[in-house]
mmCIF file of C-alpha atoms in Angstrom:
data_model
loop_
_atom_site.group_PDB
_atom_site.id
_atom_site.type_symbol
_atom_site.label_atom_id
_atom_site.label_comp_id
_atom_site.label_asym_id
_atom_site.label_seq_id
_atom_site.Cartn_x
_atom_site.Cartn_y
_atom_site.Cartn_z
ATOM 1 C CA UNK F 40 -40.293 32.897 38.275
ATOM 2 C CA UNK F 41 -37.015 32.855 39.739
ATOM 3 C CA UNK F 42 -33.678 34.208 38.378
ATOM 4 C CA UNK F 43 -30.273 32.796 39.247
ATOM 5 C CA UNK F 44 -27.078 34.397 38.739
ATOM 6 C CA UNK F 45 -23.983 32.864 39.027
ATOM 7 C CA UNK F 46 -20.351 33.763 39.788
ATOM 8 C CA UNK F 47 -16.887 33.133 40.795
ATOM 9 C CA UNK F 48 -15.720 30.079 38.508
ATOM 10 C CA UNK F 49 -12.171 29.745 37.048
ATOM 11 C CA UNK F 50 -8.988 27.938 36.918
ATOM 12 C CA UNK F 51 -7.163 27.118 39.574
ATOM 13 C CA UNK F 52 -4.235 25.075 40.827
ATOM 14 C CA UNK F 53 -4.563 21.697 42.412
ATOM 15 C CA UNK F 54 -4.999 22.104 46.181
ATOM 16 C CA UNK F 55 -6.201 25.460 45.780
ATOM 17 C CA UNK F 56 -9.877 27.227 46.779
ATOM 18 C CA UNK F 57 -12.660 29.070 44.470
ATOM 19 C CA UNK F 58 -15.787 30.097 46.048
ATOM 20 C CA UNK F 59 -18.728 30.492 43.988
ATOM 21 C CA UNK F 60 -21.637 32.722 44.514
ATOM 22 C CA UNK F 61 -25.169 32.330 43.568
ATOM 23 C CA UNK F 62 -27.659 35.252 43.489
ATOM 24 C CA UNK F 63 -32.014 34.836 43.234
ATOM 25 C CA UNK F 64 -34.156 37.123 42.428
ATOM 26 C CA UNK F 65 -37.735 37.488 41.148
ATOM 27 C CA UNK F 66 -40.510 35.143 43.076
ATOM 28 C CA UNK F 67 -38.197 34.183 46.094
ATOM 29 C CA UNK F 68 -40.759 33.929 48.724
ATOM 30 C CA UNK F 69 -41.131 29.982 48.080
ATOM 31 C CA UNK F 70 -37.708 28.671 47.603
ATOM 32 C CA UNK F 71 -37.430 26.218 49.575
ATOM 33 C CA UNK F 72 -33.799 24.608 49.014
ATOM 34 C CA UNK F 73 -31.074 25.754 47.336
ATOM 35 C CA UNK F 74 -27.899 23.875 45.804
ATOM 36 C CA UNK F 75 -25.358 23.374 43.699
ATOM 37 C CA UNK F 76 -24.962 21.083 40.902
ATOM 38 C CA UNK F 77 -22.120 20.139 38.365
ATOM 39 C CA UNK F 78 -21.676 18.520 34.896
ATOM 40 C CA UNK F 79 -18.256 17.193 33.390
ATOM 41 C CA UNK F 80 -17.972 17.054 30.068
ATOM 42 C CA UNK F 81 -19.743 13.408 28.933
ATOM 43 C CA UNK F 82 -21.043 13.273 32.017
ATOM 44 C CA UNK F 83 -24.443 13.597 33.616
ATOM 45 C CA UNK F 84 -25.732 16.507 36.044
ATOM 46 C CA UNK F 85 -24.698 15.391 39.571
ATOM 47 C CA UNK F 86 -25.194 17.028 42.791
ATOM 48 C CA UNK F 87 -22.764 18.752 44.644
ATOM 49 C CA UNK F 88 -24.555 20.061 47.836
ATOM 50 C CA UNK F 89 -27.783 21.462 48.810
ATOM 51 C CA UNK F 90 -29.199 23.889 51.811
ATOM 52 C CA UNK F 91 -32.746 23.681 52.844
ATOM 53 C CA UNK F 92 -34.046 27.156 53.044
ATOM 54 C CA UNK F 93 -35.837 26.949 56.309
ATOM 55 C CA UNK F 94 -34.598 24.102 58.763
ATOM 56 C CA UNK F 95 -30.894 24.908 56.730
ATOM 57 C CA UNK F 96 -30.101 21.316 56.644
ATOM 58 C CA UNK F 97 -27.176 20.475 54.244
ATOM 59 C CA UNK F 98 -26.358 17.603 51.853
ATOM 60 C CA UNK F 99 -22.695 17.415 50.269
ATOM 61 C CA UNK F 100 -22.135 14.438 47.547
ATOM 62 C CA UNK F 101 -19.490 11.601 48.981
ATOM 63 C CA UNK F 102 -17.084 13.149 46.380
ATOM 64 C CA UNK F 103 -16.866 16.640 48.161
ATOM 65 C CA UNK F 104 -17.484 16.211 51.730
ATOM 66 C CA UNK F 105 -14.616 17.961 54.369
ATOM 67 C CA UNK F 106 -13.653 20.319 51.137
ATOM 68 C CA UNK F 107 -16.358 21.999 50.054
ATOM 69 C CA UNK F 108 -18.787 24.157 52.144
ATOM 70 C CA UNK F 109 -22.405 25.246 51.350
ATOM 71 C CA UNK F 110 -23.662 28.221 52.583
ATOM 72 C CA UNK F 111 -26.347 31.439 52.660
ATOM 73 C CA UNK F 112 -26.701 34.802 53.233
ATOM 74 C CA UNK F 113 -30.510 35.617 53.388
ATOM 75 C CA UNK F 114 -30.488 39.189 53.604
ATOM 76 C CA UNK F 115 -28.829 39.072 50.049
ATOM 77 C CA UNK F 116 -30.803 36.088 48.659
ATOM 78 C CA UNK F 117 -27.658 34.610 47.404
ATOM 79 C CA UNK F 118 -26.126 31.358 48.162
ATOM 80 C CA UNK F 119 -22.461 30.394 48.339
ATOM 81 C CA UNK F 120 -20.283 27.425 47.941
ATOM 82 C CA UNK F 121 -16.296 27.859 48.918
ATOM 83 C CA UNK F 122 -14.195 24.558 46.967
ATOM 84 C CA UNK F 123 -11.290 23.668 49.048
ATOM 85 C CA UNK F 124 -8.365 21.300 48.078
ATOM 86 C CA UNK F 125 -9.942 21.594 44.409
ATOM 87 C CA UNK F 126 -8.856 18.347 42.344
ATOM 88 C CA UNK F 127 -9.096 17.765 38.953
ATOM 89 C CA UNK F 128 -11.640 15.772 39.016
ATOM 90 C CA UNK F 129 -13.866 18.667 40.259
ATOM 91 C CA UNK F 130 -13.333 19.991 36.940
ATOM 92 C CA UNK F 131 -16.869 20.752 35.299
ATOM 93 C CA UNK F 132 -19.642 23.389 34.774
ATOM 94 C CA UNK F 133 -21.381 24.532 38.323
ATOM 95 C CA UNK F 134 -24.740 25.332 38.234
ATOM 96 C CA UNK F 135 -26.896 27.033 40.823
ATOM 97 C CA UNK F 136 -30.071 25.153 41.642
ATOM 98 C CA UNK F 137 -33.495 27.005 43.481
ATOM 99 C CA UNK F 138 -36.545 24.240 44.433
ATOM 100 C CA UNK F 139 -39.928 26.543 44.880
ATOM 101 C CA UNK F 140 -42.981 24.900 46.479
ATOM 102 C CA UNK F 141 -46.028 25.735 44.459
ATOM 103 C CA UNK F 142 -49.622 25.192 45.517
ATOM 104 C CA UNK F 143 -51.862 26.204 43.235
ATOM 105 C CA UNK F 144 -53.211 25.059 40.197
ATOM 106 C CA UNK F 145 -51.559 21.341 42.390
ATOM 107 C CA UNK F 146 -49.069 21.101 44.849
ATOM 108 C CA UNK F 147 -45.348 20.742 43.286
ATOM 109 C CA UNK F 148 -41.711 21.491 43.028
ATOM 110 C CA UNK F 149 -40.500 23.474 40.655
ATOM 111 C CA UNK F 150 -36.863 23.565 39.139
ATOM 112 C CA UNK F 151 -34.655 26.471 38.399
ATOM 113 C CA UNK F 152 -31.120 26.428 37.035
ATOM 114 C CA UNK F 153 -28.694 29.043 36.627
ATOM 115 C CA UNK F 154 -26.389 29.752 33.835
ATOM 116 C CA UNK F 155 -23.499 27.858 34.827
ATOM 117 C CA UNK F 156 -19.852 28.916 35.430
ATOM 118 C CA UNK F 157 -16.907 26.572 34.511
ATOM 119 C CA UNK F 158 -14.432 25.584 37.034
ATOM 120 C CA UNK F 159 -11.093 24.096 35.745
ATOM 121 C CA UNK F 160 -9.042 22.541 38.317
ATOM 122 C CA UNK F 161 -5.461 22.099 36.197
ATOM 123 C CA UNK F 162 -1.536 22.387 36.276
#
């Protein structure tokens, strides 16, 4: 199993910068991306970026791309994203996202989510 714990949402000014934080713990040994995900109210789950946890190849949505940043610190198992130029539309609840590769009983990808911390991007 793998635990994620979040941090680092808020509210926050047009134009202006949050960066969230992302801590795993438990059976880390597989991970084998990391991301982050969102959900507006009404809205479906949509990605926001991802990091692959060996080749560290990144994936930003169209929405986000030249504002926000994905990023890791291994020694501390945590991942990060910093929000630049934060709109409203970024307003929505960000959740950390771990993808473990698991072999046995059949080769798969496993899910897990973190709690979720709200961003609200507002005059």
């Amino acid at each position: 199993q793998v635990q994620l714990v979040e941090s680092g949402g808020g509210l926050v000014q047009p134009g202006g910068s949050l960066r969230l934080s992302c801590a795993a713990s438990g059976s880390i040994s597989s991970i084998v991306a990391m991301g982050w995900y969102r959900q507006a109210p009404g809205k479906q789950r949509e990605l926001v970026a991802t990091s692959t946890s060996t080749a560290g190849k990144t994936n930003y949505a169209d929405s986000v791309k030249g504002r926000f940043t994905i990023s890791r610190d291994n020694a501390k198992n945590t991942v990060y994203l910093q929000m630049n130029s934060l709109k409203p539309e970024d307003t929505a609840v960000y959740y950390c996202n771990s993808q473990k590769l698991v072999v046995t009983p059949k080769i798969q990808r496993i899910d897990y989510w973190g709690q979720g911390t709200q961003v609200t991007v507002s005059s």
